[in-house]
Coordinates of C-alpha atoms in Angstrom, one line a residue:
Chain C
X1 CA 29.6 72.3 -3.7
X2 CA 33.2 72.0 -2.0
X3 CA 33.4 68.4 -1.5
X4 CA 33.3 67.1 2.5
X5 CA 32.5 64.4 4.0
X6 CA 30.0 64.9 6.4
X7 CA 26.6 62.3 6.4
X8 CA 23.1 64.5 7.0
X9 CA 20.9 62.6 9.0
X10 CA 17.2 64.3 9.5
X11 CA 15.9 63.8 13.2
X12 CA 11.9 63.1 13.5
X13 CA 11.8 66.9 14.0
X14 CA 13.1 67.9 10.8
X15 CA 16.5 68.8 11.9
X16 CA 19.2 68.0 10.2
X17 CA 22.4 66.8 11.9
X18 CA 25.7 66.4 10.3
X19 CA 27.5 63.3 11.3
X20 CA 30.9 62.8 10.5
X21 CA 31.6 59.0 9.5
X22 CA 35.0 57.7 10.1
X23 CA 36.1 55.6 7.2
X24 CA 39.4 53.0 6.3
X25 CA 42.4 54.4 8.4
X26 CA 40.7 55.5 11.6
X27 CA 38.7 52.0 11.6
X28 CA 41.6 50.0 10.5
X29 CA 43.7 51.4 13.2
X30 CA 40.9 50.5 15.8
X31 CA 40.6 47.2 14.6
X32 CA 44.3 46.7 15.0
X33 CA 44.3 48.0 18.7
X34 CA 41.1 45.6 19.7
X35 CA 42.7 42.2 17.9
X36 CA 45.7 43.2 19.9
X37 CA 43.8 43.8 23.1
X38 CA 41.7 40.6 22.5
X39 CA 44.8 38.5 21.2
X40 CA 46.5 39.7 25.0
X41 CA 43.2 38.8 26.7
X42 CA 43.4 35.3 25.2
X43 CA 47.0 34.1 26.5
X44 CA 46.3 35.5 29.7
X45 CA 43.4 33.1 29.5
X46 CA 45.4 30.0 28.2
X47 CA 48.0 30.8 30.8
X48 CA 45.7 30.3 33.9
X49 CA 43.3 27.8 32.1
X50 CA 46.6 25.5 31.3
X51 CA 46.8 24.6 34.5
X52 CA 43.1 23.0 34.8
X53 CA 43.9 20.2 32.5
X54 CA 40.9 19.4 29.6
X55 CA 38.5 21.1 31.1
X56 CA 40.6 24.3 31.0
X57 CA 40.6 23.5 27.4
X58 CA 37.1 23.5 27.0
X59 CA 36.7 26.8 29.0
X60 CA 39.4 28.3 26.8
X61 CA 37.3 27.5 23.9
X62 CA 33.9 29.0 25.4
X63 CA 36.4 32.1 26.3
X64 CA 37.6 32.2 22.9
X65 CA 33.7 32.2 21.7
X66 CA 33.1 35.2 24.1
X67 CA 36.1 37.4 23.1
X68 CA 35.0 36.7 19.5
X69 CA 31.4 37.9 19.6
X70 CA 31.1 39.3 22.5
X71 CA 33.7 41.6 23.5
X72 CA 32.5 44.2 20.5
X73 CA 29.1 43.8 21.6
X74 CA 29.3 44.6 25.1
X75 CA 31.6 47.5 24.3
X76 CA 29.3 49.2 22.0
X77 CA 26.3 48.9 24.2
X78 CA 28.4 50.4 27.3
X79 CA 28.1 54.2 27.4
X80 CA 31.0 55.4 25.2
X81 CA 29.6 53.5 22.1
X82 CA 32.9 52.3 21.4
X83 CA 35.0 49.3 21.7
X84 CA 38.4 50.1 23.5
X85 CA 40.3 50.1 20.0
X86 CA 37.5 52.8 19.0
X87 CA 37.9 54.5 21.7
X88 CA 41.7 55.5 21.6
X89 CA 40.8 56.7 17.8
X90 CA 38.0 59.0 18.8
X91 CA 35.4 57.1 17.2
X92 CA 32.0 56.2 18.1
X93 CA 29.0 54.0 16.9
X94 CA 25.6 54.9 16.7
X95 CA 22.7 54.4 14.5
X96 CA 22.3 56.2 11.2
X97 CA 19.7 58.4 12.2
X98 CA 22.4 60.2 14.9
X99 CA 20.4 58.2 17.9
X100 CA 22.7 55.5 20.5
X101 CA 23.7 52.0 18.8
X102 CA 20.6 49.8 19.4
X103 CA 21.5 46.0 20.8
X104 CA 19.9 44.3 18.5
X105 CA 21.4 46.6 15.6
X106 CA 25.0 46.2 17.5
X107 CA 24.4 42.6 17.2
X108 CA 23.6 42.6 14.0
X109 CA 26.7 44.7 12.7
X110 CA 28.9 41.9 14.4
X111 CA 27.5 39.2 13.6
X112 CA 27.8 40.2 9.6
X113 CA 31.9 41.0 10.3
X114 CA 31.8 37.2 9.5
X115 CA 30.7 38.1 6.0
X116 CA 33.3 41.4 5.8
X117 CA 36.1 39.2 6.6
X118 CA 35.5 36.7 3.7
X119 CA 37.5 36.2 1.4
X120 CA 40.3 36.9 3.7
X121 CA 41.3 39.0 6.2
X122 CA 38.6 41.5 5.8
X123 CA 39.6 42.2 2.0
X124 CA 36.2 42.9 1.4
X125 CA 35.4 44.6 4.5
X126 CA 38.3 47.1 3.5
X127 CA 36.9 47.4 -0.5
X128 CA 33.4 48.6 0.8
X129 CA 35.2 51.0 2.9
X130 CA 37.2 52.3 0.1
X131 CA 34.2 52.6 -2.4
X132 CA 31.2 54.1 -0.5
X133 CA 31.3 57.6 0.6
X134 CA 29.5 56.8 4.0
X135 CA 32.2 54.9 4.8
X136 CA 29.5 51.6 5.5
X137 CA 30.3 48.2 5.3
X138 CA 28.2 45.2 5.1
X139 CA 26.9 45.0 8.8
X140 CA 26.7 48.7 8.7
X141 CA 24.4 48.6 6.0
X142 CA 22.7 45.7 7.5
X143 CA 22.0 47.2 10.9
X144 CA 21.5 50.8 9.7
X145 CA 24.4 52.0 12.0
X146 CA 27.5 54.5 11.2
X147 CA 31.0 54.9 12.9
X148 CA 31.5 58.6 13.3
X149 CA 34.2 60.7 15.1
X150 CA 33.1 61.5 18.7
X151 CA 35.7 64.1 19.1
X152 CA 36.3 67.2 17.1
X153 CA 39.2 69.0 16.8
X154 CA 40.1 72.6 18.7
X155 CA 42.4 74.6 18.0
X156 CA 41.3 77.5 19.4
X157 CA 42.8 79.3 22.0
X158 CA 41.8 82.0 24.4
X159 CA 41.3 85.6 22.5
X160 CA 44.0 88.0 22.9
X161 CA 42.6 91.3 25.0
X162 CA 41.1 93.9 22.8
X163 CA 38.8 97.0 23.2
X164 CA 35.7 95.6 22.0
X165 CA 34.6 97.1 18.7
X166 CA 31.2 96.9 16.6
X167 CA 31.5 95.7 12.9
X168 CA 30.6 98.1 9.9
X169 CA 28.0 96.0 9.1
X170 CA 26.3 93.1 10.1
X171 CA 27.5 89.8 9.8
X172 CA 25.7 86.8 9.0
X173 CA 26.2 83.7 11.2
X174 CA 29.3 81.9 9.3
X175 CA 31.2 85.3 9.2
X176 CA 30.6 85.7 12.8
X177 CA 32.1 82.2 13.5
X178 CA 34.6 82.7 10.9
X179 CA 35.9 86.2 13.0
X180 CA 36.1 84.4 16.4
X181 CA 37.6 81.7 14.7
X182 CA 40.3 83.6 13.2
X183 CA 40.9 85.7 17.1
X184 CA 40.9 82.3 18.6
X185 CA 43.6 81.1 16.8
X186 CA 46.1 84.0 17.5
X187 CA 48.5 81.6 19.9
X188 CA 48.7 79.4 16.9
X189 CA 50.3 81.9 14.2
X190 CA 52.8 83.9 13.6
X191 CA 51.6 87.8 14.3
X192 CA 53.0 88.5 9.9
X193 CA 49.9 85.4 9.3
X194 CA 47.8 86.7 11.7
X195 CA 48.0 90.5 10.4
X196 CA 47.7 89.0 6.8
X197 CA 43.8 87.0 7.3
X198 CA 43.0 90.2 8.5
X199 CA 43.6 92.4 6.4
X200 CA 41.3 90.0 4.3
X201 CA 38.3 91.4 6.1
X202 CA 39.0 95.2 6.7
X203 CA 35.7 95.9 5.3
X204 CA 34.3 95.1 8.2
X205 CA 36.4 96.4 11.1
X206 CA 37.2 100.3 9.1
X207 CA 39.2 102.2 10.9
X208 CA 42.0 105.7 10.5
X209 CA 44.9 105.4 8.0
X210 CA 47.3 103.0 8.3
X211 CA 47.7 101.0 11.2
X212 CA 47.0 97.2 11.9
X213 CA 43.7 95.8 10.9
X214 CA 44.4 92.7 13.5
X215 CA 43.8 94.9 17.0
X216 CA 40.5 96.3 15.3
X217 CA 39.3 92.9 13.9
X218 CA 40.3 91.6 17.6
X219 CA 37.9 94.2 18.8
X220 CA 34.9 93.0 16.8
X221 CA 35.6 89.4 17.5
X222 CA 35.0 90.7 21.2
X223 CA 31.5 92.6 20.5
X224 CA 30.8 89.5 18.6
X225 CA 31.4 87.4 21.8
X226 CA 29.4 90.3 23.9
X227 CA 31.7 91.8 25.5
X228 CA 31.2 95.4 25.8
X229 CA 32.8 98.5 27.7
X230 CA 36.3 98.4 28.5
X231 CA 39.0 96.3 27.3
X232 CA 39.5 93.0 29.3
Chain K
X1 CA 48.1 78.7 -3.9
X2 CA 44.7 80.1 -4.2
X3 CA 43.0 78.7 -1.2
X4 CA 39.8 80.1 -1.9
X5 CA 39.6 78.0 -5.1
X6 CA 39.9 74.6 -3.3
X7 CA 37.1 72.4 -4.1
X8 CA 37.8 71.0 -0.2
X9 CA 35.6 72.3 2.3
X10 CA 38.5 73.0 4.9
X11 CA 37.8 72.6 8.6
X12 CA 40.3 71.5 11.2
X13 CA 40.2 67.6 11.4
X14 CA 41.7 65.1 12.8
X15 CA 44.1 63.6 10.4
X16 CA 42.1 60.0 9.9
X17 CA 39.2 61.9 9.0
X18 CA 41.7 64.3 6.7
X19 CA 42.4 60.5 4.3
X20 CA 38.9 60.1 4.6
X21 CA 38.5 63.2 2.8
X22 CA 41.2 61.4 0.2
X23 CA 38.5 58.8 -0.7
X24 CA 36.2 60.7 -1.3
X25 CA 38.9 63.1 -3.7
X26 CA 39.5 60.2 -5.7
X27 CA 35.8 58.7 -6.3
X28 CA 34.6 62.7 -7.1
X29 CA 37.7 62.8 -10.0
X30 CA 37.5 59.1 -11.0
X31 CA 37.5 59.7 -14.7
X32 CA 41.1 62.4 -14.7
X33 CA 42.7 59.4 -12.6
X34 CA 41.6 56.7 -14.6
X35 CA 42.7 58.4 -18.3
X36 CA 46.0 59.2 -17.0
X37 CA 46.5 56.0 -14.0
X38 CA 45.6 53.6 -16.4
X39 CA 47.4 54.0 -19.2
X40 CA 50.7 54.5 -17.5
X41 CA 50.2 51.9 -15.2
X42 CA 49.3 49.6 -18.0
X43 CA 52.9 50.0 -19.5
X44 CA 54.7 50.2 -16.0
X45 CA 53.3 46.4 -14.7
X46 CA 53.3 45.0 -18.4
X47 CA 57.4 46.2 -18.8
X48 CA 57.7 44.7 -15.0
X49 CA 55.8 41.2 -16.1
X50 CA 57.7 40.6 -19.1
X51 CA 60.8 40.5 -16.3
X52 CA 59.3 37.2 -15.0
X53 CA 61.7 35.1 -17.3
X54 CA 65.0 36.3 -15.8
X55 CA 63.6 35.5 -12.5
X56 CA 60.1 34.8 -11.2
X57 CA 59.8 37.1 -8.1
X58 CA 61.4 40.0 -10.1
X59 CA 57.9 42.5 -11.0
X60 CA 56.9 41.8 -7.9
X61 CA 60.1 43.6 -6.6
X62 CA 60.2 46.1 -9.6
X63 CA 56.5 47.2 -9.2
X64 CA 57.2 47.4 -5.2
X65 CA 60.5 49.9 -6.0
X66 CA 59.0 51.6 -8.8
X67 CA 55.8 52.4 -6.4
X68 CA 56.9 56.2 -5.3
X69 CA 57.6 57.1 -8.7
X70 CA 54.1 56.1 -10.1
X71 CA 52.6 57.8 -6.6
X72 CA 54.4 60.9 -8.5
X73 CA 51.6 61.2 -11.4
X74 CA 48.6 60.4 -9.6
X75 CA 49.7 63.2 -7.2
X76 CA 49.8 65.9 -10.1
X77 CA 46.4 64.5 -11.3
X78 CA 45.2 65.3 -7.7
X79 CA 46.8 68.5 -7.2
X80 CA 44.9 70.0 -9.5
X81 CA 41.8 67.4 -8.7
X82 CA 41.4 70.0 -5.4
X83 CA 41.3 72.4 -7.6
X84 CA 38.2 71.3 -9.7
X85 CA 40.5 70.5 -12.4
X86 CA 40.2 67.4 -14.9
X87 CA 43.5 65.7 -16.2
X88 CA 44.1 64.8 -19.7
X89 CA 47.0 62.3 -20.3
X90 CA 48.2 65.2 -22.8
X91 CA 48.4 67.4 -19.5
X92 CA 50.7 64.9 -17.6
X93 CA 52.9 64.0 -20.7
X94 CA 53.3 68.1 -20.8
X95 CA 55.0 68.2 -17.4
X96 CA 56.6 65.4 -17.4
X97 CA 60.0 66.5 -16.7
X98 CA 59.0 67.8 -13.6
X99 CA 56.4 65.0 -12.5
X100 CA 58.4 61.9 -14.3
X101 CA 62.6 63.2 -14.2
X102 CA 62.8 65.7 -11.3
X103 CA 64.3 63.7 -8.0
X104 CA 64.3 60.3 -9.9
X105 CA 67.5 59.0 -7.7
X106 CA 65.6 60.1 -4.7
X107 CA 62.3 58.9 -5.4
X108 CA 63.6 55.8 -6.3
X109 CA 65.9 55.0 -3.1
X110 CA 65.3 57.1 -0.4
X111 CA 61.3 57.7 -1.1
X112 CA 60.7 53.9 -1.2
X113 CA 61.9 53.8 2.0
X114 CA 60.4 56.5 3.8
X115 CA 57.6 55.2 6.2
X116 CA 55.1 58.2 5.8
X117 CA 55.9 59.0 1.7
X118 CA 52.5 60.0 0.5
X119 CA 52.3 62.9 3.7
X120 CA 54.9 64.1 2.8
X121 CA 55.5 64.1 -0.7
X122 CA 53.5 66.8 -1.6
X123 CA 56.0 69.3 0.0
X124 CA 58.7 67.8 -1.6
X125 CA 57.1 67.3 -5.1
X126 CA 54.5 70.8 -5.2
X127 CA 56.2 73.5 -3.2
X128 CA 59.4 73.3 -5.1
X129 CA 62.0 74.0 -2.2
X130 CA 65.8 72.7 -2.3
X131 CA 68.1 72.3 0.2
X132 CA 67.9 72.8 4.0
X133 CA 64.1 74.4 3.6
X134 CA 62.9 71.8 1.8
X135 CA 64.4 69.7 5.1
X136 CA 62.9 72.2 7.3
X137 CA 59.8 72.3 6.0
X138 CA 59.5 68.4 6.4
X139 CA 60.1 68.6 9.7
X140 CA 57.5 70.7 10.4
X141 CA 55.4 68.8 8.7
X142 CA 56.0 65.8 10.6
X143 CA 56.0 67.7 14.0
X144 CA 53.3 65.9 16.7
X145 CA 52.1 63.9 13.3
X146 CA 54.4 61.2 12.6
X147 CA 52.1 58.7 14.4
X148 CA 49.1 59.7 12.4
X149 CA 50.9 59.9 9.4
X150 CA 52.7 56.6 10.1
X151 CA 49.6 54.6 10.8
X152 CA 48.0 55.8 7.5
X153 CA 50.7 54.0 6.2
X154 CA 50.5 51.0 8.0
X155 CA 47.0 50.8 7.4
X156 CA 47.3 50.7 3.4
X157 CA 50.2 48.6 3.6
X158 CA 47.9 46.3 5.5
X159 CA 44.9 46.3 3.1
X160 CA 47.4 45.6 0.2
X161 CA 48.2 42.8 1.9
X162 CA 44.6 42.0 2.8
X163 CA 43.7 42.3 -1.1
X164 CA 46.6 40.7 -2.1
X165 CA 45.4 37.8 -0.4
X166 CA 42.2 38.0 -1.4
X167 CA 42.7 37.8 -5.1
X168 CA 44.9 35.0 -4.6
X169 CA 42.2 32.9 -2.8
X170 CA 39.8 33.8 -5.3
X171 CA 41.9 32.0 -7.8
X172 CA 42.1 29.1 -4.8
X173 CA 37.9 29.1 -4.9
X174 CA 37.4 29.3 -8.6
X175 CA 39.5 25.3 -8.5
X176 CA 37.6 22.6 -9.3
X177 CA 35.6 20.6 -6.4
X178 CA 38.0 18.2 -5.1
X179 CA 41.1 19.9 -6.3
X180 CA 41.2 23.3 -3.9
X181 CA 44.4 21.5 -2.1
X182 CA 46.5 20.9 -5.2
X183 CA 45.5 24.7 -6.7
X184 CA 46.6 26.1 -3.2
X185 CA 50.2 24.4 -2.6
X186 CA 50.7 25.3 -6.4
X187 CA 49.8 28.8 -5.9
X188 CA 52.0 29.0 -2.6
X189 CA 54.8 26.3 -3.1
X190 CA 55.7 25.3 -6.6
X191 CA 58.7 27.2 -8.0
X192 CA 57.2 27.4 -11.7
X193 CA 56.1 30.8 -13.5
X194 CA 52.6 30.3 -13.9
X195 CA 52.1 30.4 -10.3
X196 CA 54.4 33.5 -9.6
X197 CA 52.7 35.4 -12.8
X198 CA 49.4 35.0 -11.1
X199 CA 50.7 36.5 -7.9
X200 CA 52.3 39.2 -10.0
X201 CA 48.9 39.8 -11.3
X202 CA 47.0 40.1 -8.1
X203 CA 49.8 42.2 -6.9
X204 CA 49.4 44.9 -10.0
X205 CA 45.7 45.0 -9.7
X206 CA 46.0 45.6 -6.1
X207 CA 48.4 48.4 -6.5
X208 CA 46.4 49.9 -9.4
X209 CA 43.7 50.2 -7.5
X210 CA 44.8 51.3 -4.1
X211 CA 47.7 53.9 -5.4
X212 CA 45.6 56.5 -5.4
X213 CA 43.8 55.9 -2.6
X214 CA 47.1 55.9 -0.9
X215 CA 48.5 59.0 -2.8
X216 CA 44.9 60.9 -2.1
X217 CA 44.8 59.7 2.0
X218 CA 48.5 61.5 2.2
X219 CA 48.0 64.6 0.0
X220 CA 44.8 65.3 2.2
X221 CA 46.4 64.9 5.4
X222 CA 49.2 67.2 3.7
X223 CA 46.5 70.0 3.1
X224 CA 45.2 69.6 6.8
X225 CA 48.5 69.8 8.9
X226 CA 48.4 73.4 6.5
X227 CA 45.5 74.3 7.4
X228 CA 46.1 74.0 11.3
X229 CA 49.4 75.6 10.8
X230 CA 48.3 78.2 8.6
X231 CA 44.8 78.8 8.9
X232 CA 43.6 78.2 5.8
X233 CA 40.2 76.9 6.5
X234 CA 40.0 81.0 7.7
X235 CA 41.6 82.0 5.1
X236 CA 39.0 80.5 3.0
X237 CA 35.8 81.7 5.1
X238 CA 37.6 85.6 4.8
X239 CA 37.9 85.4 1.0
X240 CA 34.7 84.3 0.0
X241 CA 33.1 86.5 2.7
X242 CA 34.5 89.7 2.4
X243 CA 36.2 90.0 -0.8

C-alpha cells in the first residue's frame, strides 16, 4: 500500500469519501496569520477605547474575551468553514464524518485549544500534530472534527488538438484518468518529457512504424473525453 | 530514479500537504531512523555537552551549526525510506564519505544559513550535480515555491521553539510547591552550568526529535515540486498500468 495521507470517512450510505487532513505546517501557518489578524484587531481596539477613560478599559477587556473565543467560532460557523488565517492556506473544518462543522462541536474544538496550548505555546498542540497520522489534536479529538484542504491542486491544462482515436483495448477507470491526465498536462512539459510518458503506454494507442506515440496517445485521450469525428 | 518503485502515492499537492506526507514517512520507517538517528545523535550532543566547561552557551551553538550536517544522514535513511527500504547503521557507516565528508565546508557555513535547507537539499545531496547545474537546478526548484518552502521553515523553527519552551517549563512545574519562583529565575537568569546544561538538554531532545520531521517535511515537498515539473505521479500511473 503506497503510503498517503488521505482520511476515509464512510457517509450513512456506505460511501466512502476521502478527506485530506491538513496537518503541522499548513495549520501552523494559519494560526500565525489569525494571531496576527487578531493581535491588529486588538490595538485598533485599544486605540479608540483609550480615549474613553476606565470604562474603555473595561470594554477592551470584554473585546479582548471576544477576539479570544469568539473570533474562531464565528469564523468556522460562517460558510467557508474557515477562520481568515485558514482561509488564505486553503483549509477548511468540518466534522470527521465529511459533513459542515457543527456549533456545538466548533465550540468544543476551541474551547479545548486552552488545553493544546499548555505547557506553553501550544508545545503540545504541535506534538499531537506531529504524532497522529489524522493530523488531530486534542479538541479535534474531542469534538470529532478534522481540518482538511478545501482546495486541490490543478495542473491541468487545456488538451492539445488531436484526431480522436479509440484505444486498443479498454481501459479501466484509473488508466482512463491517468491518459487525460497525462494530455492535460502537455503546456506543462517539455515535448522530449511529454513524448517519453508516452511511449510508456504504446500498448494502448498502436499505430504504423515509427513515428510519435504522443499525437496518437493525444487522440485516445480525446475518444476518452468523447469527442469523436474530426479533429478539433 | 525508479519512480514506479516509490512507496509515495504521488498526486499533485499542494506543498503543506507534500510535509504532511513527511510525517507520515517518518512514523511508517520509525525503526531505520531511530537505529541510525540515535546512535549518531547520541555521540554528536554528548561531544557538544562535554563543551559546557569552556563556556556554558557553547552546545547550544555547536548543536545549532552542526544541525545541516546531521539533517545529512537522516536524509539518506529517507531516501531510501521512499523506497520501502530499511537502514541499518552498517548501511550509513558504508557511505559515509559521501553522506558524512562530501560538501562538509558548505554544509557547515553556507547550509546553516540557508532559509529553506531541507527543500532543497535533496538536489544538492541525491542528484549529484556540480557547478552551474547544480545552481540551475536550485533555482528551479525554488521557482513560485520559496514562500511555501520558506514557511515550512519558519513553522519548524517555531515549534522548536515552542518545545524548547516546553521542556524547560516542565522542569519549572516539577519544583517544589512554594519554590516555582526561585526554580524559574535560576533556570532563566543565573550564570551557573547546571542551569545552562539543562537548557542544553531540552534543546538536544528537541532537535532529536524534530530533525527528521524537518528533514522528511523538505525531502517530500522536494519530490512534489518534481512531480509537478515532471510528471511523475503519470509516470507512475503509465508504469504500473501498461508495462
Amino acid at each position: 500500500m503506497p503510503l498517503d495521507t488521505l482520511y476515509l470517512a464512510e457517509t450513512p450510505e456506505g460511501i466512502a469519501l476521502a478527506l485530506r487532513p491538513a496537518g503541522l505546517v499548513a495549520r501552523g501557518l494559519a494560526w500565525m496569520i489569525d494571531l496576527a489578524i487578531r493581535l491588529g484587531l486588538l490595538v485598533a481596539a485599544s486605540i479608540v477605547l483609550r480615549a474613553l477613560g476606565g470604562f474603555g478599559g473595561a470594554l477592551l477587556l470584554i473585546t479582548y474575551f471576544a477576539l479570544e473565543w469568539g473570533y474562531p467560532v464565528v469564523f468556522e460557523l460562517s460558510k467557508s468553514g474557515a477562520t481568515p488565517g485558514k482561509r488564505i492556506m486553503g483549509l477548511q473544518v468540518v466534522m470527521d464524518s465529511g459533513l459542515p462543522v457543527t456549533p456545538g462541536a466548533s465550540i468544543v474544538r476551541n474551547l479545548l485549544r486552552t488545553a493544546d496550548f499548555l505547557p506553553f505555546l501550544y508545545a503540545f498542540g504541535a506534538a499531537t500534530l506531529l504524532l497522529r497520522a489524522d493530523f488531530k489534536r486534542l479538541g479535534d479529538l474531542a469534538a470529532g472534527t478534522l481540518v482538511v484542504y478545501s482546495e486541490s491542486v490543478t495542473l491541468h491544462g487545456a488538451l492539445p488538438p488531436a484526431d480522436p482515436m479509440p484505444p486498443a483495448r479498454t481501459l479501466t477507470q484509473t488508466e482512463q484518468a491517468a491518459v487525460v491526465a497525462w494530455a492535460g498536462r502537455a503546456p506543462r512539459l517539455t515535448p522530449a518529457r511529454f513524448e517519453e510518458l508516452a511511449e510508456l503506454a504504446d500498448s494502448i494507442a498502436p499505430a504504423p512504424q515509427g513515428g510519435a506515440t504522443a499525437p496518437r496517445l493525444l487522440g485516445v485521450a480525446h475518444w476518452l473525453l468523447g469527442h469523436r469525428g474530426a479533429p478539433r | 530514479m525508479r519512480v514506479e518503485a516509490l512507496a509515495l502515492q504521488l498526486r499533485p499537492r499542494p506543498m503543506a500537504e507534500a510535509a504532511d506526507l513527511g510525517v507520515l514517512l517518518v512514523h511508517r520507517h520509525a525503526r531505520s531512523l531511530l537505529r541510525t538517528w540515535a546512535p549518531l545523535f547520541a555521540v554528536v550532543a554528548l561531544l557538544a555537552l562535554a563543551t559546557i566547561e569552556i563556556r556554558p552557551w557553547l552546545p547550544t551553538l555547536l548543536l545549532f551549526c552542526l544541525k545541516p550536517w546531521l539533517d545529512r544522514s537522516l536524509l539518506f535513511v529517507l531516501a531510501r525510506a521512499v523506497f520501502n527500504d530499511e537502514t541499518r547503521f552498517a548501511d550509513l557507516w558504508a557511505q559515509q564519505r559521501t553522506v558524512w565528508w562530501q560538501g562538509l565546508l558548505s554544509t557547515l557555513t553556507l547550509r546553516r544559513l540557508s532559509p529553506w535547507r531541507s527543500y532543497t537539499q535533496p538536489a544538492l545531496q541525491l542528484e549529484g550535480q556540480r557547478g552551474k547545474a547544480r545552481r540551475q537546478r536550485r533555482a528551479q526548484l525554488l521557482a513560485g515555491k520559496r514562500g511555501a518552502a520558506f514557511g515550512m521553515h519558519f513553522v519548524f523553527a517555531n515549534v522548536e521553539i515552542a518545545l524548547c519552551a516546553g521542556l524547560a517549563m516542565l522542569v519549572v512545574w516539577f519544583a517544589p510547591e512554594g519554590l516555582h519562583r526561585n526554580v524559574l529565575s535560576w533556570l532563566w537568569q543565573s550564570a551557573g552550568v547546571g542551569n545552562q546544561l539543562v537548557l542544553a538538554l531540552a534543546y538536544a531532545l528537541v532537535i532529536f526529535v524534530l530533525e527528521p520531521f524537518y528533514v522528511a517535511a523538505g525531502f517530500v515537498m522536494y519530490l512534489n515540486r518534481r512531480v509537478e515539473l515532471e510528471a511523475w505521479d503519470i509516470e507512475q500511473e503509465f508504469r504500473r498500468a501498461f508495462a
